[in-house]
Amino acid sequence: MAEQLLTGLKVLECGNLVSAPYLGKLLADLGAEVIKLEEPGGDSARGRGPFPGDTPHPEKSGLFLYLNANKLGATLNLRTPHGRGLLQSLCSQADLLIHNYRPPEMAGLGLDFDTLRRTNPGLIMTTISYFGCTGPYRDYHAFELTASNAGGWAFISPGASDYADLPPLKAFGHQADFQGGVHAAVASLGAYYHRLLSGQGQHVDVSIQECIAAILEMNFTHYTYAGNETSRLGRRSIFPWCMLDCQDGKLFVINVEEDQWQRLVELMGNPEWATLEIFEDRVQRGLNYDALFPLLQEWAANWKVADLYKAGQERRICMAPVNTMADLFASEHLKAREFFTTISHQVAGTLDYPGAPFKVSEGGVETPRPAPLLGEHNEAVYCGQLGLSGDELADLKQRGII
């Protein structure tokens, strides 16, 4: 197998669901050896759908299979002294330990950095939690929903809403957790680069609340510069900035500049109503949104999404199709970039998955391996890497340590 960018990097992953597993996936996609250490009952993501045939099965969770491709899988009960001892032995051979257990649980699970670094001064440990390892909220129980709200993202979503009586909305799924994984990847590889220069490991502490607050664009400066609190309520001051219903789906259109609007008017066939004073500039169009939107909608309803998008592209009009999952799988662009990948799993079968969201000119993604079965690589990890015998492995299994 050809060398990849992170070939030789040895990573241990502990935890559940999304943030740490997505960090591990990003590293594994680049060639790192990632050993996923699951509790004997398995990562809780194994209980999350979707499942083939809509039948729950711990080896068929779509979320788990996607997040854990390209990893080795072993079980380890960190709630036992022997389990914590095995973790310490594995850490003595590792470059990076990543996990998303809550800070108050860490010491009891053997995830104490000062202890682990005694056997491996070069070890890097990355902790992803919702509020970080310090501060008054460090011990709080939290979930993805908590972080989306605590980071300020939900308060400003959905933007430009007319419905003051409706509550804020968070983005679909585990987006805050994925952000935690991405930010942790950057910080962890930075720490690894520092270790290559200094020989010293360190503890990387990632707060998902801070990951979310860090990507709220200019909304903080609106407040610090002018004391203005960004709100999700109220209409856009300029228009068009809206979704339009076409024959076969939705299309987003935004015309911030006058020349964009004029090209849209031309595409619409220069209708007489476009010359009315109430539509003479973007501000007037924003003030008279109620009159303009039905006219745009009536015109767009005669188009198919792909045709209108192509026509807009040819005239440099800002438009974007609102893709469904089926649209993405059928996308000629994503096919040309070989984004989706087919993986055969011995229990779940052969399915298509999103691939790595990047290309590199050398040392890129290899043919992916399927996500591991629960404990699939116990022998390879404990016998192959730690030198345990088959009898010792069986004893660990019998005692519930693996």
XYZ file of C-alpha atoms in Angstrom:
402
model
C 0.000 0.000 0.000
C 1.313 3.429 -0.950
C 2.246 5.850 1.784
C -0.329 8.466 2.723
C 0.181 11.842 4.403
C -0.246 10.445 7.917
C 1.163 6.942 7.408
C 2.977 5.968 10.605
C 0.846 8.120 12.933
C -0.649 5.883 15.637
C -3.943 7.055 17.130
C -6.136 5.660 19.911
C -9.778 6.743 19.933
C -12.184 6.468 22.888
C -15.695 7.790 23.305
C -19.057 7.751 21.621
C -21.175 9.182 18.810
C -19.692 11.905 16.611
C -17.018 14.411 17.677
C -14.065 12.125 18.548
C -15.023 9.507 15.898
C -15.144 12.202 13.208
C -11.725 13.445 14.280
C -10.500 9.838 14.082
C -12.084 9.420 10.658
C -10.331 12.497 9.262
C -6.982 11.179 10.488
C -7.684 7.630 9.253
C -8.657 8.947 5.810
C -5.167 10.457 5.613
C -3.478 7.180 6.478
C -3.135 7.238 10.280
C -3.547 3.911 12.084
C -6.605 4.584 14.242
C -7.553 1.997 16.855
C -11.099 2.590 18.027
C -11.473 1.418 21.624
C -15.138 0.785 22.365
C -16.701 -0.080 25.673
C -17.746 -3.784 25.650
C -21.325 -2.750 24.851
C -20.156 -0.729 21.863
C -20.154 2.918 20.804
C -23.642 4.346 21.364
C -23.618 5.352 17.683
C -24.263 1.664 16.930
C -27.786 2.255 18.183
C -28.418 5.215 15.879
C -29.966 4.833 12.461
C -30.457 4.773 9.649
C -30.380 0.991 9.305
C -30.724 -1.056 6.085
C -34.336 -2.140 5.848
C -35.076 0.095 8.856
C -34.221 -2.846 11.130
C -31.977 -1.839 14.066
C -28.742 -3.841 14.287
C -25.507 -2.882 16.118
C -23.386 -3.695 13.059
C -25.577 -1.830 10.571
C -25.915 1.723 11.886
C -25.361 4.115 8.991
C -23.930 6.733 11.357
C -21.444 4.284 12.872
C -20.420 2.739 9.546
C -19.731 6.173 8.044
C -17.772 7.563 10.999
C -15.596 4.538 11.573
C -14.413 3.344 8.175
C -10.653 2.802 7.882
C -10.232 2.089 11.621
C -9.258 -0.967 13.618
C -11.739 -1.859 16.338
C -11.137 -3.288 19.805
C -13.164 -3.372 22.989
C -11.871 -2.098 26.337
C -13.625 -1.535 29.652
C -12.019 1.598 31.055
C -14.152 1.315 34.182
C -11.910 -1.499 35.476
C -8.349 -1.114 36.806
C -7.099 -3.769 34.373
C -8.765 -1.942 31.486
C -7.104 1.336 32.459
C -3.793 -0.495 32.670
C -4.216 -1.800 29.126
C -5.006 1.735 27.955
C -1.768 2.952 29.525
C 0.169 0.198 27.737
C -1.410 1.123 24.416
C -0.662 4.814 25.048
C 3.022 3.976 25.531
C 3.082 3.024 21.822
C 0.780 5.756 20.503
C 1.300 9.259 19.162
C -2.178 10.577 19.818
C -5.050 9.688 22.156
C -8.388 11.281 21.272
C -11.621 11.045 23.249
C -14.894 12.831 23.994
C -15.656 11.697 27.534
C -16.875 14.411 29.944
C -14.118 16.087 32.018
C -15.434 14.819 35.399
C -15.309 11.225 34.063
C -11.789 11.397 32.691
C -9.735 10.511 35.774
C -11.976 7.530 36.594
C -11.520 6.189 33.062
C -7.741 6.482 33.101
C -7.745 9.533 30.839
C -5.469 11.570 33.103
C -2.851 13.212 30.936
C -0.205 13.627 33.622
C -0.391 9.893 34.379
C -0.341 8.777 30.742
C 2.572 11.005 29.758
C 4.830 9.369 32.369
C 5.121 6.311 30.139
C 5.177 8.327 26.922
C 6.394 11.963 27.204
C 5.615 12.460 23.511
C 1.954 11.501 23.834
C -0.626 14.028 22.664
C -4.066 13.711 24.255
C -6.994 15.552 22.681
C -10.150 15.997 24.744
C -13.348 17.169 23.022
C -16.096 18.264 25.403
C -19.000 20.666 25.234
C -17.568 23.290 27.611
C -13.863 22.445 27.874
C -11.780 21.039 30.739
C -11.720 24.278 32.755
C -14.276 26.898 33.767
C -17.456 26.765 35.836
C -19.378 24.706 33.238
C -16.764 21.963 32.741
C -18.780 19.349 34.666
C -22.117 20.073 33.005
C -24.018 17.295 31.275
C -24.641 18.409 27.711
C -25.580 17.236 24.244
C -25.259 18.574 20.719
C -28.439 20.613 21.231
C -26.868 22.233 24.293
C -23.753 23.301 22.404
C -25.713 24.688 19.428
C -27.597 26.961 21.811
C -24.725 27.707 24.189
C -22.502 28.740 21.279
C -25.059 31.266 19.981
C -25.734 29.494 16.678
C -29.352 28.599 17.378
C -30.291 32.109 18.560
C -29.621 33.599 15.134
C -31.250 30.736 13.211
C -33.250 30.701 11.009
C -32.191 34.122 9.750
C -34.649 36.792 8.582
C -37.639 35.050 10.122
C -41.066 36.703 10.098
C -42.273 34.533 12.945
C -41.388 36.154 16.259
C -43.604 33.699 18.099
C -41.545 30.708 16.944
C -38.413 29.628 18.843
C -34.867 29.494 17.436
C -33.901 26.445 15.403
C -30.629 24.566 15.406
C -29.135 23.067 12.253
C -30.023 19.467 11.390
C -28.214 16.572 13.034
C -24.928 16.647 14.951
C -23.418 19.659 13.203
C -21.911 21.103 16.393
C -20.251 17.756 17.127
C -18.806 17.609 13.608
C -17.425 21.126 14.135
C -15.782 19.895 17.329
C -14.136 17.065 15.394
C -12.833 19.340 12.638
C -11.426 21.930 15.043
C -9.845 19.171 17.125
C -8.156 17.772 14.006
C -6.475 21.102 13.296
C -5.321 21.535 16.900
C -4.161 17.919 17.219
C -2.060 18.026 14.061
C -0.612 21.354 15.248
C 0.394 19.680 18.501
C 1.857 16.773 16.528
C 3.947 19.168 14.449
C 5.171 20.796 17.672
C 6.115 17.364 18.984
C 8.145 16.663 15.866
C 10.130 19.829 16.614
C 10.386 19.532 20.399
C 9.793 15.877 21.247
C 7.169 16.949 23.784
C 3.550 15.883 23.863
C 0.723 17.947 25.306
C -2.957 18.017 26.210
C -5.274 19.611 23.615
C -8.527 20.815 25.187
C -11.334 21.496 22.659
C -14.631 23.130 23.722
C -17.481 22.631 21.247
C -19.225 25.730 22.634
C -16.153 27.745 21.633
C -15.967 26.016 18.224
C -19.492 27.259 17.512
C -18.944 30.756 18.910
C -15.811 31.066 16.764
C -17.729 30.669 13.481
C -20.537 33.187 14.004
C -18.929 35.541 11.518
C -19.396 39.283 12.115
C -22.189 38.981 14.647
C -19.837 39.541 17.578
C -18.408 42.685 16.009
C -21.896 44.068 15.433
C -22.218 43.872 19.208
C -18.764 45.035 20.251
C -18.558 47.857 17.684
C -22.097 49.195 17.879
C -23.912 47.391 20.667
C -26.292 45.782 18.159
C -27.636 42.378 19.114
C -28.008 40.183 16.030
C -31.489 38.758 15.714
C -32.983 35.985 13.615
C -36.154 38.083 13.298
C -36.994 40.584 10.600
C -36.851 40.724 6.831
C -33.816 41.201 4.665
C -33.291 44.856 3.818
C -32.406 43.927 0.238
C -34.196 41.658 -2.212
C -34.267 39.174 -3.996
C -32.841 36.985 -1.229
C -35.174 34.017 -1.155
C -36.113 30.457 -2.078
C -38.149 29.909 -5.221
C -40.222 26.808 -6.046
C -39.455 25.405 -9.487
C -41.233 22.494 -11.193
C -39.072 19.849 -9.548
C -37.538 21.481 -6.476
C -36.299 24.626 -4.818
C -33.701 27.136 -5.944
C -32.068 29.850 -3.840
C -31.505 33.245 -5.447
C -29.718 36.309 -4.114
C -29.091 39.569 -5.993
C -27.086 41.952 -3.821
C -25.724 44.121 -6.627
C -27.754 46.076 -9.201
C -26.037 44.476 -12.195
C -27.070 41.042 -10.917
C -30.680 42.183 -10.720
C -30.552 43.610 -14.234
C -29.279 40.304 -15.607
C -32.076 38.481 -13.771
C -34.613 40.883 -15.308
C -33.154 40.131 -18.728
C -33.405 36.380 -18.067
C -37.066 36.898 -17.134
C -37.658 38.536 -20.526
C -37.681 42.163 -19.300
C -41.200 42.138 -17.868
C -42.895 45.557 -17.678
C -43.414 45.296 -13.915
C -39.613 45.297 -13.412
C -39.584 49.002 -14.405
C -41.986 50.032 -11.638
C -40.636 52.606 -9.178
C -41.262 50.267 -6.241
C -38.593 47.912 -7.662
C -36.082 50.566 -8.746
C -33.240 49.520 -6.404
C -32.411 46.751 -3.951
C -33.692 48.715 -0.965
C -37.030 49.452 -2.660
C -37.228 45.830 -3.689
C -36.643 44.876 -0.071
C -39.332 47.276 1.177
C -41.759 45.906 -1.420
C -40.935 42.245 -0.947
C -44.634 41.317 -0.687
C -45.285 42.610 -4.203
C -42.128 41.266 -5.836
C -41.940 37.745 -4.444
C -45.165 36.430 -6.100
C -43.957 37.734 -9.470
C -40.621 35.953 -9.123
C -42.324 32.807 -7.902
C -44.774 32.752 -10.827
C -41.857 33.005 -13.263
C -39.699 30.373 -11.527
C -42.547 27.858 -11.433
C -42.139 27.384 -15.205
C -38.546 26.164 -14.862
C -36.837 22.989 -13.826
C -34.163 23.606 -11.164
C -31.200 22.420 -13.257
C -32.242 24.466 -16.295
C -32.727 27.665 -14.311
C -29.466 27.147 -12.421
C -27.577 26.680 -15.695
C -29.227 29.762 -17.208
C -28.320 31.791 -14.135
C -24.717 30.564 -14.210
C -24.371 31.568 -17.866
C -25.507 35.100 -16.951
C -23.539 35.333 -13.667
C -26.679 35.536 -11.561
C -26.246 34.230 -8.008
C -28.374 31.092 -7.729
C -28.001 27.709 -6.068
C -30.075 24.549 -6.335
C -31.351 23.221 -3.001
C -30.058 19.694 -3.437
C -31.714 16.633 -1.979
C -29.647 13.572 -1.036
C -30.758 11.943 -4.313
C -29.573 15.040 -6.197
C -26.141 14.724 -4.591
C -25.783 11.051 -5.469
C -26.756 11.856 -9.071
C -24.468 14.914 -9.313
C -22.151 14.694 -12.326
C -19.743 17.042 -10.547
C -19.421 14.815 -7.468
C -19.088 11.751 -9.720
C -16.253 13.436 -11.603
C -14.479 14.151 -8.292
C -15.155 10.564 -7.104
C -16.603 11.925 -3.855
C -18.851 8.991 -3.038
C -17.226 5.684 -2.298
C -18.575 2.131 -2.221
C -17.703 0.023 0.812
C -18.561 -3.645 1.344
C -19.204 -4.547 4.969
C -19.485 -8.172 6.025
C -22.757 -7.606 7.908
C -24.311 -4.411 6.522
C -23.575 -5.254 2.881
C -22.367 -3.030 0.078
C -23.391 0.613 0.382
C -22.314 4.007 -0.937
C -20.954 6.558 1.536
C -19.628 10.129 1.378
C -15.875 9.985 0.932
C -13.129 12.259 2.245
C -14.013 15.931 1.585
C -10.582 16.776 0.215
C -8.095 15.816 -2.478
C -4.317 15.979 -2.187
C -1.932 15.638 -5.095
C 0.184 12.963 -3.368
C -0.455 10.605 -0.469
C -4.225 10.896 -0.554
C -7.063 8.587 0.382
C -6.654 4.892 -0.328
C -9.462 2.421 -1.014
C -11.468 2.560 2.226
C -11.855 -0.329 4.611
C -15.231 -0.991 6.263
C -15.945 0.049 9.830
C -14.908 -2.678 12.301
C -17.259 -5.145 13.898
C -17.462 -4.838 17.678
C -14.144 -6.189 18.974
C -13.083 -7.390 15.503
C -9.415 -6.569 16.016
C -9.010 -7.513 19.690
C -6.456 -10.201 18.840
C -4.478 -7.936 16.506
C -4.369 -5.135 19.094
C -3.807 -7.039 22.363
C -1.802 -9.992 21.066
C -0.186 -8.365 18.046
C 0.737 -5.044 19.651
C 0.884 -5.755 23.397
C 2.146 -9.351 23.134
C -0.631 -11.024 25.135
C -1.215 -14.738 24.629
C -4.412 -16.283 23.354
C -5.222 -17.566 26.844
C -4.740 -14.100 28.320
C -7.001 -12.647 25.659
C -9.698 -15.204 26.454
C -9.355 -14.397 30.163
C -9.815 -10.669 29.493
C -12.955 -11.473 27.531
C -14.332 -13.727 30.237
C -13.742 -11.086 32.924
C -15.482 -8.354 30.920
C -12.337 -6.285 30.502
C -12.532 -6.351 26.715
